[in-house]
Amino acid sequence: MKRLWTYPSAAAGLIGALLLAGSVTGQVVPESAQIPGAARDAFTPPPIPGQNVNGLRVYLRGGLKTHGDGEHDYPQFLADWSKLLTAHGAVVDGSFHAPTAEDLAKTDVLVIYKGDAGYMSRAEKAALDGFVQRGGGLVILHDGLCGPDPAAYAQYVGAGKKHGEINFTLNADLDYTITDPNSPIMKGMTNLALRDEAFFKMTWASNPGIKPLATVTIPDVPTAKGHVGEVVPQIWTYEHKAGQGDTARAFVWMQGHNYANFQNPQIRDMLLRGIAWAGKHPVDELVDYKAPAPRR
């Protein structure tokens, strides 16, 4: 008859004895005593080659794919930017769901690229509030600005977009005007043109307000009726007091409808700088990161 079980190893027996001793005496067995020697090593994952374990801690919140081919590709962003940020010296986590308070306790910057991120459960809002109140950074991309209460969301990131309103251009040619060329985030940025989507009819925060970094003039497209020619910020920073004197930072790029625009070198470096800035790290930390040479 084939044996369907085996005797436990000596290490496993020792671990069980230690845990049992703790439960009998009512004392907590120190972690180092619970998993001795070689058995403890088996529970410690090896380091990831090339990862900067002391880097900026970034949490990427994605979502399921929506819209047409090449549009709103949140899963692809999660895949691509988890690798890109790791290669640029960040420590990256992420998911398709809102981060928990435990997740955010280990996070410097929360990056959101998913639709309608303004919709939050009470638990999700409480976790986000706690994160912002202790000075955590937010980076919002495209329709991560959208939700049911744009005025409330504006208190986090400087502006909000009302879900269900016609407040977008769909695919249009957008010409950036750099309004703050001296901002370190915008280093290397030019008045480039993108085929993407711009938003208008925004609800803006005040006292403090945003600091625009780039604007577009809303083009003449069918969905922009009544708003053609308006000059609207599309890239900005937002700083405000949160909690007990801590300053919270947010960086927003309203484009990203067409996923290919993430590959633009100017956009890529701007986003890396915006993420570092929101996390209160040196602005060029991610852009300039050079991984140490591998050990031979």
PDB file of C-alpha atoms in Angstrom:
ATOM      1  CA  MET A   1       0.000   0.000   0.000  1.00  0.00           C
ATOM      2  CA  LYS A   2       1.321   3.453  -0.923  1.00  0.00           C
ATOM      3  CA  ARG A   3       2.062   5.646   2.100  1.00  0.00           C
ATOM      4  CA  LEU A   4      -0.034   8.836   2.034  1.00  0.00           C
ATOM      5  CA  TRP A   5       1.762  10.647   4.811  1.00  0.00           C
ATOM      6  CA  THR A   6       5.261  11.125   6.186  1.00  0.00           C
ATOM      7  CA  TYR A   7       6.747  11.790   9.558  1.00  0.00           C
ATOM      8  CA  PRO A   8       7.399  15.479  10.279  1.00  0.00           C
ATOM      9  CA  SER A   9      10.970  16.657  10.088  1.00  0.00           C
ATOM     10  CA  ALA A  10      12.952  17.369  13.220  1.00  0.00           C
ATOM     11  CA  ALA A  11      12.757  21.113  12.482  1.00  0.00           C
ATOM     12  CA  ALA A  12       8.976  20.990  12.095  1.00  0.00           C
ATOM     13  CA  GLY A  13       8.698  19.033  15.334  1.00  0.00           C
ATOM     14  CA  LEU A  14      10.807  21.581  17.158  1.00  0.00           C
ATOM     15  CA  ILE A  15       8.696  24.460  15.787  1.00  0.00           C
ATOM     16  CA  GLY A  16       5.525  22.697  16.926  1.00  0.00           C
ATOM     17  CA  ALA A  17       6.946  22.088  20.377  1.00  0.00           C
ATOM     18  CA  LEU A  18       7.927  25.721  20.797  1.00  0.00           C
ATOM     19  CA  LEU A  19       4.528  26.965  19.642  1.00  0.00           C
ATOM     20  CA  LEU A  20       2.788  24.506  21.951  1.00  0.00           C
ATOM     21  CA  ALA A  21       4.935  25.614  24.868  1.00  0.00           C
ATOM     22  CA  GLY A  22       3.905  29.179  24.243  1.00  0.00           C
ATOM     23  CA  SER A  23       0.218  28.299  24.129  1.00  0.00           C
ATOM     24  CA  VAL A  24       0.381  26.268  27.339  1.00  0.00           C
ATOM     25  CA  THR A  25       2.193  28.905  29.361  1.00  0.00           C
ATOM     26  CA  GLY A  26       0.233  31.813  27.901  1.00  0.00           C
ATOM     27  CA  GLN A  27       3.459  33.490  26.788  1.00  0.00           C
ATOM     28  CA  VAL A  28       4.233  34.695  23.290  1.00  0.00           C
ATOM     29  CA  VAL A  29       7.166  32.801  21.874  1.00  0.00           C
ATOM     30  CA  PRO A  30       9.656  35.190  20.234  1.00  0.00           C
ATOM     31  CA  GLU A  31       9.667  34.926  16.449  1.00  0.00           C
ATOM     32  CA  SER A  32      13.352  34.069  16.435  1.00  0.00           C
ATOM     33  CA  ALA A  33      12.650  31.145  18.745  1.00  0.00           C
ATOM     34  CA  GLN A  34       9.680  29.929  16.746  1.00  0.00           C
ATOM     35  CA  ILE A  35      11.646  29.298  13.563  1.00  0.00           C
ATOM     36  CA  PRO A  36      15.195  28.224  14.382  1.00  0.00           C
ATOM     37  CA  GLY A  37      18.240  28.021  12.128  1.00  0.00           C
ATOM     38  CA  ALA A  38      17.828  26.550   8.665  1.00  0.00           C
ATOM     39  CA  ALA A  39      14.065  26.274   9.117  1.00  0.00           C
ATOM     40  CA  ARG A  40      13.863  30.070   9.599  1.00  0.00           C
ATOM     41  CA  ASP A  41      15.846  30.625   6.381  1.00  0.00           C
ATOM     42  CA  ALA A  42      13.209  28.675   4.467  1.00  0.00           C
ATOM     43  CA  PHE A  43      10.615  31.312   5.419  1.00  0.00           C
ATOM     44  CA  THR A  44      12.740  34.277   4.249  1.00  0.00           C
ATOM     45  CA  PRO A  45      12.452  34.942   0.508  1.00  0.00           C
ATOM     46  CA  PRO A  46      15.680  35.684  -1.335  1.00  0.00           C
ATOM     47  CA  PRO A  47      16.263  39.291  -2.394  1.00  0.00           C
ATOM     48  CA  ILE A  48      15.089  40.277  -5.852  1.00  0.00           C
ATOM     49  CA  PRO A  49      18.176  40.804  -8.047  1.00  0.00           C
ATOM     50  CA  GLY A  50      18.698  44.478  -8.787  1.00  0.00           C
ATOM     51  CA  GLN A  51      15.913  45.745  -6.535  1.00  0.00           C
ATOM     52  CA  ASN A  52      16.641  48.841  -4.473  1.00  0.00           C
ATOM     53  CA  VAL A  53      15.125  47.753  -1.171  1.00  0.00           C
ATOM     54  CA  ASN A  54      15.510  51.254   0.289  1.00  0.00           C
ATOM     55  CA  GLY A  55      13.789  53.057  -2.576  1.00  0.00           C
ATOM     56  CA  LEU A  56      10.606  55.101  -2.804  1.00  0.00           C
ATOM     57  CA  ARG A  57       7.655  52.896  -1.885  1.00  0.00           C
ATOM     58  CA  VAL A  58       5.027  53.070  -4.629  1.00  0.00           C
ATOM     59  CA  TYR A  59       1.621  51.404  -4.703  1.00  0.00           C
ATOM     60  CA  LEU A  60       0.035  51.114  -8.168  1.00  0.00           C
ATOM     61  CA  ARG A  61      -3.733  50.877  -8.241  1.00  0.00           C
ATOM     62  CA  GLY A  62      -4.979  49.593 -11.581  1.00  0.00           C
ATOM     63  CA  GLY A  63      -8.302  48.338 -12.825  1.00  0.00           C
ATOM     64  CA  LEU A  64      -9.846  46.056 -15.393  1.00  0.00           C
ATOM     65  CA  LYS A  65      -9.504  47.028 -19.051  1.00  0.00           C
ATOM     66  CA  THR A  66     -12.188  49.344 -20.426  1.00  0.00           C
ATOM     67  CA  HIS A  67     -12.845  51.167 -23.709  1.00  0.00           C
ATOM     68  CA  GLY A  68     -11.405  50.188 -27.105  1.00  0.00           C
ATOM     69  CA  ASP A  69      -8.085  48.778 -28.226  1.00  0.00           C
ATOM     70  CA  GLY A  70      -5.185  50.788 -26.864  1.00  0.00           C
ATOM     71  CA  GLU A  71      -7.406  52.850 -24.555  1.00  0.00           C
ATOM     72  CA  HIS A  72      -7.666  52.815 -20.757  1.00  0.00           C
ATOM     73  CA  ASP A  73      -5.353  49.814 -20.531  1.00  0.00           C
ATOM     74  CA  TYR A  74      -5.080  49.749 -16.762  1.00  0.00           C
ATOM     75  CA  PRO A  75      -3.802  46.138 -16.555  1.00  0.00           C
ATOM     76  CA  GLN A  76      -1.008  46.888 -19.017  1.00  0.00           C
ATOM     77  CA  PHE A  77      -0.015  49.925 -16.964  1.00  0.00           C
ATOM     78  CA  LEU A  78       0.207  47.798 -13.832  1.00  0.00           C
ATOM     79  CA  ALA A  79       2.447  45.323 -15.657  1.00  0.00           C
ATOM     80  CA  ASP A  80       4.629  47.869 -17.443  1.00  0.00           C
ATOM     81  CA  TRP A  81       5.067  50.397 -14.680  1.00  0.00           C
ATOM     82  CA  SER A  82       5.713  47.889 -11.923  1.00  0.00           C
ATOM     83  CA  LYS A  83       8.741  46.831 -13.978  1.00  0.00           C
ATOM     84  CA  LEU A  84       9.703  50.364 -15.007  1.00  0.00           C
ATOM     85  CA  LEU A  85       9.549  51.774 -11.489  1.00  0.00           C
ATOM     86  CA  THR A  86      11.482  48.824 -10.069  1.00  0.00           C
ATOM     87  CA  ALA A  87      14.183  49.362 -12.689  1.00  0.00           C
ATOM     88  CA  HIS A  88      14.297  53.015 -11.625  1.00  0.00           C
ATOM     89  CA  GLY A  89      14.904  52.196  -7.971  1.00  0.00           C
ATOM     90  CA  ALA A  90      11.405  52.131  -6.467  1.00  0.00           C
ATOM     91  CA  VAL A  91       9.876  49.437  -4.256  1.00  0.00           C
ATOM     92  CA  VAL A  92       6.597  48.578  -5.963  1.00  0.00           C
ATOM     93  CA  ASP A  93       3.356  46.949  -4.859  1.00  0.00           C
ATOM     94  CA  GLY A  94      -0.065  47.129  -6.453  1.00  0.00           C
ATOM     95  CA  SER A  95      -3.400  45.562  -7.299  1.00  0.00           C
ATOM     96  CA  PHE A  96      -6.744  45.928  -9.070  1.00  0.00           C
ATOM     97  CA  HIS A  97      -8.459  46.940  -5.834  1.00  0.00           C
ATOM     98  CA  ALA A  98      -8.190  49.867  -3.467  1.00  0.00           C
ATOM     99  CA  PRO A  99      -5.244  49.501  -1.085  1.00  0.00           C
ATOM    100  CA  THR A 100      -6.031  48.701   2.520  1.00  0.00           C
ATOM    101  CA  ALA A 101      -4.818  50.739   5.487  1.00  0.00           C
ATOM    102  CA  GLU A 102      -2.158  48.044   5.983  1.00  0.00           C
ATOM    103  CA  ASP A 103      -1.007  48.448   2.369  1.00  0.00           C
ATOM    104  CA  LEU A 104      -0.830  52.222   2.682  1.00  0.00           C
ATOM    105  CA  ALA A 105       1.135  52.002   5.931  1.00  0.00           C
ATOM    106  CA  LYS A 106       3.999  50.708   3.753  1.00  0.00           C
ATOM    107  CA  THR A 107       3.512  53.259   0.962  1.00  0.00           C
ATOM    108  CA  ASP A 108       5.011  56.668   0.181  1.00  0.00           C
ATOM    109  CA  VAL A 109       3.067  57.315  -3.039  1.00  0.00           C
ATOM    110  CA  LEU A 110      -0.242  55.905  -4.258  1.00  0.00           C
ATOM    111  CA  VAL A 111      -0.502  56.007  -8.069  1.00  0.00           C
ATOM    112  CA  ILE A 112      -4.043  55.570  -9.437  1.00  0.00           C
ATOM    113  CA  TYR A 113      -4.741  54.720 -13.067  1.00  0.00           C
ATOM    114  CA  LYS A 114      -8.255  53.301 -13.194  1.00  0.00           C
ATOM    115  CA  GLY A 115     -11.652  54.675 -13.984  1.00  0.00           C
ATOM    116  CA  ASP A 116     -13.938  56.337 -11.440  1.00  0.00           C
ATOM    117  CA  ALA A 117     -11.515  56.173  -8.522  1.00  0.00           C
ATOM    118  CA  GLY A 118     -13.669  58.756  -6.741  1.00  0.00           C
ATOM    119  CA  TYR A 119     -16.109  55.992  -5.846  1.00  0.00           C
ATOM    120  CA  MET A 120     -14.970  54.631  -2.482  1.00  0.00           C
ATOM    121  CA  SER A 121     -16.468  52.498   0.247  1.00  0.00           C
ATOM    122  CA  ARG A 122     -16.288  53.811   3.807  1.00  0.00           C
ATOM    123  CA  ALA A 123     -13.343  51.540   4.546  1.00  0.00           C
ATOM    124  CA  GLU A 124     -11.519  52.628   1.390  1.00  0.00           C
ATOM    125  CA  LYS A 125     -12.102  56.296   2.154  1.00  0.00           C
ATOM    126  CA  ALA A 126     -10.950  55.859   5.758  1.00  0.00           C
ATOM    127  CA  ALA A 127      -7.729  54.205   4.559  1.00  0.00           C
ATOM    128  CA  LEU A 128      -7.103  56.986   2.033  1.00  0.00           C
ATOM    129  CA  ASP A 129      -7.861  59.697   4.600  1.00  0.00           C
ATOM    130  CA  GLY A 130      -5.383  58.214   7.043  1.00  0.00           C
ATOM    131  CA  PHE A 131      -2.726  57.984   4.347  1.00  0.00           C
ATOM    132  CA  VAL A 132      -3.175  61.607   3.237  1.00  0.00           C
ATOM    133  CA  GLN A 133      -3.377  62.936   6.788  1.00  0.00           C
ATOM    134  CA  ARG A 134       0.062  61.593   7.572  1.00  0.00           C
ATOM    135  CA  GLY A 135       1.451  63.200   4.412  1.00  0.00           C
ATOM    136  CA  GLY A 136       1.209  60.367   1.888  1.00  0.00           C
ATOM    137  CA  GLY A 137       1.531  61.304  -1.784  1.00  0.00           C
ATOM    138  CA  LEU A 138      -1.056  60.819  -4.536  1.00  0.00           C
ATOM    139  CA  VAL A 139      -0.547  60.598  -8.291  1.00  0.00           C
ATOM    140  CA  ILE A 140      -3.735  60.554 -10.359  1.00  0.00           C
ATOM    141  CA  LEU A 141      -3.785  59.692 -14.058  1.00  0.00           C
ATOM    142  CA  HIS A 142      -6.630  60.359 -16.503  1.00  0.00           C
ATOM    143  CA  ASP A 143     -10.096  59.313 -15.277  1.00  0.00           C
ATOM    144  CA  GLY A 144      -8.833  58.435 -11.837  1.00  0.00           C
ATOM    145  CA  LEU A 145     -10.237  61.955 -11.257  1.00  0.00           C
ATOM    146  CA  CYS A 146     -13.805  60.836 -11.944  1.00  0.00           C
ATOM    147  CA  GLY A 147     -16.407  60.157  -9.267  1.00  0.00           C
ATOM    148  CA  PRO A 148     -19.755  61.092  -7.735  1.00  0.00           C
ATOM    149  CA  ASP A 149     -18.551  64.037  -5.624  1.00  0.00           C
ATOM    150  CA  PRO A 150     -15.908  66.087  -7.445  1.00  0.00           C
ATOM    151  CA  ALA A 151     -15.752  68.746  -4.724  1.00  0.00           C
ATOM    152  CA  ALA A 152     -14.813  66.155  -2.118  1.00  0.00           C
ATOM    153  CA  TYR A 153     -12.268  64.515  -4.400  1.00  0.00           C
ATOM    154  CA  ALA A 154     -10.732  67.905  -5.166  1.00  0.00           C
ATOM    155  CA  GLN A 155      -9.653  68.100  -1.528  1.00  0.00           C
ATOM    156  CA  TYR A 156      -7.297  65.184  -2.181  1.00  0.00           C
ATOM    157  CA  VAL A 157      -5.816  66.110  -5.561  1.00  0.00           C
ATOM    158  CA  GLY A 158      -6.867  69.672  -6.425  1.00  0.00           C
ATOM    159  CA  ALA A 159      -9.742  68.870  -8.792  1.00  0.00           C
ATOM    160  CA  GLY A 160     -12.481  66.363  -9.480  1.00  0.00           C
ATOM    161  CA  LYS A 161     -14.504  65.353 -12.530  1.00  0.00           C
ATOM    162  CA  LYS A 162     -18.203  64.558 -12.237  1.00  0.00           C
ATOM    163  CA  HIS A 163     -19.144  61.085 -13.408  1.00  0.00           C
ATOM    164  CA  GLY A 164     -21.877  61.058 -16.043  1.00  0.00           C
ATOM    165  CA  GLU A 165     -21.341  64.591 -17.337  1.00  0.00           C
ATOM    166  CA  ILE A 166     -20.111  65.365 -20.833  1.00  0.00           C
ATOM    167  CA  ASN A 167     -16.839  66.948 -19.767  1.00  0.00           C
ATOM    168  CA  PHE A 168     -14.328  65.373 -22.152  1.00  0.00           C
ATOM    169  CA  THR A 169     -13.065  65.764 -25.715  1.00  0.00           C
ATOM    170  CA  LEU A 170     -12.742  62.095 -26.654  1.00  0.00           C
ATOM    171  CA  ASN A 171      -9.856  61.589 -29.088  1.00  0.00           C
ATOM    172  CA  ALA A 172      -8.542  64.999 -30.061  1.00  0.00           C
ATOM    173  CA  ASP A 173      -5.287  66.695 -30.927  1.00  0.00           C
ATOM    174  CA  LEU A 174      -4.087  68.384 -27.752  1.00  0.00           C
ATOM    175  CA  ASP A 175      -1.369  71.029 -27.800  1.00  0.00           C
ATOM    176  CA  TYR A 176       0.360  71.521 -24.459  1.00  0.00           C
ATOM    177  CA  THR A 177       1.402  74.958 -23.292  1.00  0.00           C
ATOM    178  CA  ILE A 178       3.982  74.585 -20.515  1.00  0.00           C
ATOM    179  CA  THR A 179       2.958  77.149 -17.904  1.00  0.00           C
ATOM    180  CA  ASP A 180       5.774  76.481 -15.427  1.00  0.00           C
ATOM    181  CA  PRO A 181       8.924  75.632 -17.379  1.00  0.00           C
ATOM    182  CA  ASN A 182      10.992  76.164 -14.211  1.00  0.00           C
ATOM    183  CA  SER A 183       9.258  73.332 -12.365  1.00  0.00           C
ATOM    184  CA  PRO A 184      11.747  70.484 -11.879  1.00  0.00           C
ATOM    185  CA  ILE A 185       8.962  68.041 -12.755  1.00  0.00           C
ATOM    186  CA  MET A 186       8.720  69.594 -16.228  1.00  0.00           C
ATOM    187  CA  LYS A 187      12.433  69.447 -17.001  1.00  0.00           C
ATOM    188  CA  GLY A 188      12.837  68.501 -20.649  1.00  0.00           C
ATOM    189  CA  MET A 189       9.139  68.986 -21.432  1.00  0.00           C
ATOM    190  CA  THR A 190       8.250  70.967 -24.543  1.00  0.00           C
ATOM    191  CA  ASN A 191       4.974  72.279 -25.919  1.00  0.00           C
ATOM    192  CA  LEU A 192       4.336  68.884 -27.496  1.00  0.00           C
ATOM    193  CA  ALA A 193       1.102  67.683 -29.101  1.00  0.00           C
ATOM    194  CA  LEU A 194      -0.676  64.457 -28.163  1.00  0.00           C
ATOM    195  CA  ARG A 195      -3.625  62.590 -29.590  1.00  0.00           C
ATOM    196  CA  ASP A 196      -5.563  61.961 -26.411  1.00  0.00           C
ATOM    197  CA  GLU A 197      -8.496  63.174 -24.312  1.00  0.00           C
ATOM    198  CA  ALA A 198      -8.764  66.403 -22.321  1.00  0.00           C
ATOM    199  CA  PHE A 199     -11.203  67.178 -19.516  1.00  0.00           C
ATOM    200  CA  PHE A 200     -13.081  70.388 -18.751  1.00  0.00           C
ATOM    201  CA  LYS A 201     -15.968  71.424 -16.452  1.00  0.00           C
ATOM    202  CA  MET A 202     -13.753  70.485 -13.514  1.00  0.00           C
ATOM    203  CA  THR A 203     -14.469  71.243  -9.873  1.00  0.00           C
ATOM    204  CA  TRP A 204     -11.320  72.948  -8.577  1.00  0.00           C
ATOM    205  CA  ALA A 205     -10.004  73.179  -5.045  1.00  0.00           C
ATOM    206  CA  SER A 206      -9.414  76.615  -3.573  1.00  0.00           C
ATOM    207  CA  ASN A 207      -7.419  77.915  -0.637  1.00  0.00           C
ATOM    208  CA  PRO A 208      -5.126  76.351  -1.607  1.00  0.00           C
ATOM    209  CA  GLY A 209      -5.577  75.855  -5.317  1.00  0.00           C
ATOM    210  CA  ILE A 210      -3.543  73.869  -7.780  1.00  0.00           C
ATOM    211  CA  LYS A 211      -0.260  74.911  -9.369  1.00  0.00           C
ATOM    212  CA  PRO A 212      -0.711  74.395 -13.144  1.00  0.00           C
ATOM    213  CA  LEU A 213       2.275  72.976 -15.009  1.00  0.00           C
ATOM    214  CA  ALA A 214       0.694  72.682 -18.462  1.00  0.00           C
ATOM    215  CA  THR A 215      -2.597  73.644 -20.093  1.00  0.00           C
ATOM    216  CA  VAL A 216      -4.451  72.902 -23.307  1.00  0.00           C
ATOM    217  CA  THR A 217      -6.959  74.948 -25.244  1.00  0.00           C
ATOM    218  CA  ILE A 218     -10.084  72.801 -25.627  1.00  0.00           C
ATOM    219  CA  PRO A 219     -10.370  71.959 -29.333  1.00  0.00           C
ATOM    220  CA  ASP A 220     -13.483  72.169 -31.489  1.00  0.00           C
ATOM    221  CA  VAL A 221     -14.948  68.678 -31.159  1.00  0.00           C
ATOM    222  CA  PRO A 222     -18.631  67.666 -30.821  1.00  0.00           C
ATOM    223  CA  THR A 223     -18.463  66.846 -27.098  1.00  0.00           C
ATOM    224  CA  ALA A 224     -16.893  70.231 -26.250  1.00  0.00           C
ATOM    225  CA  LYS A 225     -19.853  72.333 -27.385  1.00  0.00           C
ATOM    226  CA  GLY A 226     -19.938  75.499 -25.274  1.00  0.00           C
ATOM    227  CA  HIS A 227     -16.375  74.963 -24.034  1.00  0.00           C
ATOM    228  CA  VAL A 228     -14.313  75.263 -27.217  1.00  0.00           C
ATOM    229  CA  GLY A 229     -11.395  77.621 -26.691  1.00  0.00           C
ATOM    230  CA  GLU A 230     -11.297  77.314 -22.911  1.00  0.00           C
ATOM    231  CA  VAL A 231      -7.794  77.054 -21.464  1.00  0.00           C
ATOM    232  CA  VAL A 232      -7.769  74.226 -18.918  1.00  0.00           C
ATOM    233  CA  PRO A 233      -4.902  72.865 -16.790  1.00  0.00           C
ATOM    234  CA  GLN A 234      -4.066  69.270 -17.673  1.00  0.00           C
ATOM    235  CA  ILE A 235      -0.910  68.768 -15.585  1.00  0.00           C
ATOM    236  CA  TRP A 236      -0.566  70.194 -12.082  1.00  0.00           C
ATOM    237  CA  THR A 237       0.647  69.811  -8.544  1.00  0.00           C
ATOM    238  CA  TYR A 238      -1.369  70.299  -5.379  1.00  0.00           C
ATOM    239  CA  GLU A 239      -0.102  70.742  -1.830  1.00  0.00           C
ATOM    240  CA  HIS A 240      -2.244  71.153   1.249  1.00  0.00           C
ATOM    241  CA  LYS A 241      -2.048  70.783   4.983  1.00  0.00           C
ATOM    242  CA  ALA A 242      -3.319  67.469   6.243  1.00  0.00           C
ATOM    243  CA  GLY A 243      -3.536  65.943   9.671  1.00  0.00           C
ATOM    244  CA  GLN A 244      -1.428  67.533  12.371  1.00  0.00           C
ATOM    245  CA  GLY A 245       0.586  69.936  10.280  1.00  0.00           C
ATOM    246  CA  ASP A 246       1.784  67.426   7.680  1.00  0.00           C
ATOM    247  CA  THR A 247       1.769  68.595   4.065  1.00  0.00           C
ATOM    248  CA  ALA A 248       0.221  66.223   1.554  1.00  0.00           C
ATOM    249  CA  ARG A 249       1.202  66.327  -2.100  1.00  0.00           C
ATOM    250  CA  ALA A 250      -0.637  65.303  -5.265  1.00  0.00           C
ATOM    251  CA  PHE A 251       0.472  65.260  -8.886  1.00  0.00           C
ATOM    252  CA  VAL A 252      -2.042  64.940 -11.738  1.00  0.00           C
ATOM    253  CA  TRP A 253      -1.729  64.156 -15.455  1.00  0.00           C
ATOM    254  CA  MET A 254      -5.166  64.227 -17.055  1.00  0.00           C
ATOM    255  CA  GLN A 255      -4.173  62.377 -20.215  1.00  0.00           C
ATOM    256  CA  GLY A 256      -3.632  58.639 -20.637  1.00  0.00           C
ATOM    257  CA  HIS A 257      -6.796  57.798 -22.576  1.00  0.00           C
ATOM    258  CA  ASN A 258      -4.534  56.436 -25.310  1.00  0.00           C
ATOM    259  CA  TYR A 259      -2.124  54.110 -23.584  1.00  0.00           C
ATOM    260  CA  ALA A 260       0.604  54.609 -26.205  1.00  0.00           C
ATOM    261  CA  ASN A 261       1.217  58.102 -24.809  1.00  0.00           C
ATOM    262  CA  PHE A 262       2.776  56.553 -21.704  1.00  0.00           C
ATOM    263  CA  GLN A 263       5.650  55.502 -23.970  1.00  0.00           C
ATOM    264  CA  ASN A 264       6.483  59.081 -24.957  1.00  0.00           C
ATOM    265  CA  PRO A 265       9.913  59.752 -23.369  1.00  0.00           C
ATOM    266  CA  GLN A 266       8.914  63.241 -22.226  1.00  0.00           C
ATOM    267  CA  ILE A 267       5.736  61.909 -20.611  1.00  0.00           C
ATOM    268  CA  ARG A 268       7.543  58.965 -19.032  1.00  0.00           C
ATOM    269  CA  ASP A 269      10.205  61.137 -17.379  1.00  0.00           C
ATOM    270  CA  MET A 270       7.622  63.720 -16.301  1.00  0.00           C
ATOM    271  CA  LEU A 271       5.620  60.988 -14.574  1.00  0.00           C
ATOM    272  CA  LEU A 272       8.713  59.573 -12.879  1.00  0.00           C
ATOM    273  CA  ARG A 273       9.545  63.038 -11.561  1.00  0.00           C
ATOM    274  CA  GLY A 274       5.948  63.657 -10.494  1.00  0.00           C
ATOM    275  CA  ILE A 275       5.872  60.382  -8.568  1.00  0.00           C
ATOM    276  CA  ALA A 276       9.144  61.173  -6.787  1.00  0.00           C
ATOM    277  CA  TRP A 277       7.942  64.718  -5.980  1.00  0.00           C
ATOM    278  CA  ALA A 278       4.634  63.470  -4.566  1.00  0.00           C
ATOM    279  CA  GLY A 279       6.593  61.073  -2.351  1.00  0.00           C
ATOM    280  CA  LYS A 280       8.783  63.926  -1.033  1.00  0.00           C
ATOM    281  CA  HIS A 281      11.907  62.403  -2.509  1.00  0.00           C
ATOM    282  CA  PRO A 282      14.382  64.232  -4.753  1.00  0.00           C
ATOM    283  CA  VAL A 283      12.557  64.949  -8.002  1.00  0.00           C
ATOM    284  CA  ASP A 284      15.203  63.290 -10.194  1.00  0.00           C
ATOM    285  CA  GLU A 285      15.689  60.274  -7.943  1.00  0.00           C
ATOM    286  CA  LEU A 286      13.814  57.833 -10.195  1.00  0.00           C
ATOM    287  CA  VAL A 287      14.870  59.326 -13.540  1.00  0.00           C
ATOM    288  CA  ASP A 288      18.561  59.316 -12.622  1.00  0.00           C
ATOM    289  CA  TYR A 289      18.656  55.990 -10.760  1.00  0.00           C
ATOM    290  CA  LYS A 290      21.410  53.646 -11.841  1.00  0.00           C
ATOM    291  CA  ALA A 291      21.210  50.089 -10.580  1.00  0.00           C
ATOM    292  CA  PRO A 292      24.429  48.744  -9.052  1.00  0.00           C
ATOM    293  CA  ALA A 293      26.444  46.370 -11.187  1.00  0.00           C
ATOM    294  CA  PRO A 294      25.431  42.730 -10.582  1.00  0.00           C
ATOM    295  CA  ARG A 295      27.742  40.683  -8.404  1.00  0.00           C
ATOM    296  CA  ARG A 296      29.705  37.978 -10.161  1.00  0.00           C
TER     297      ARG A 296
END
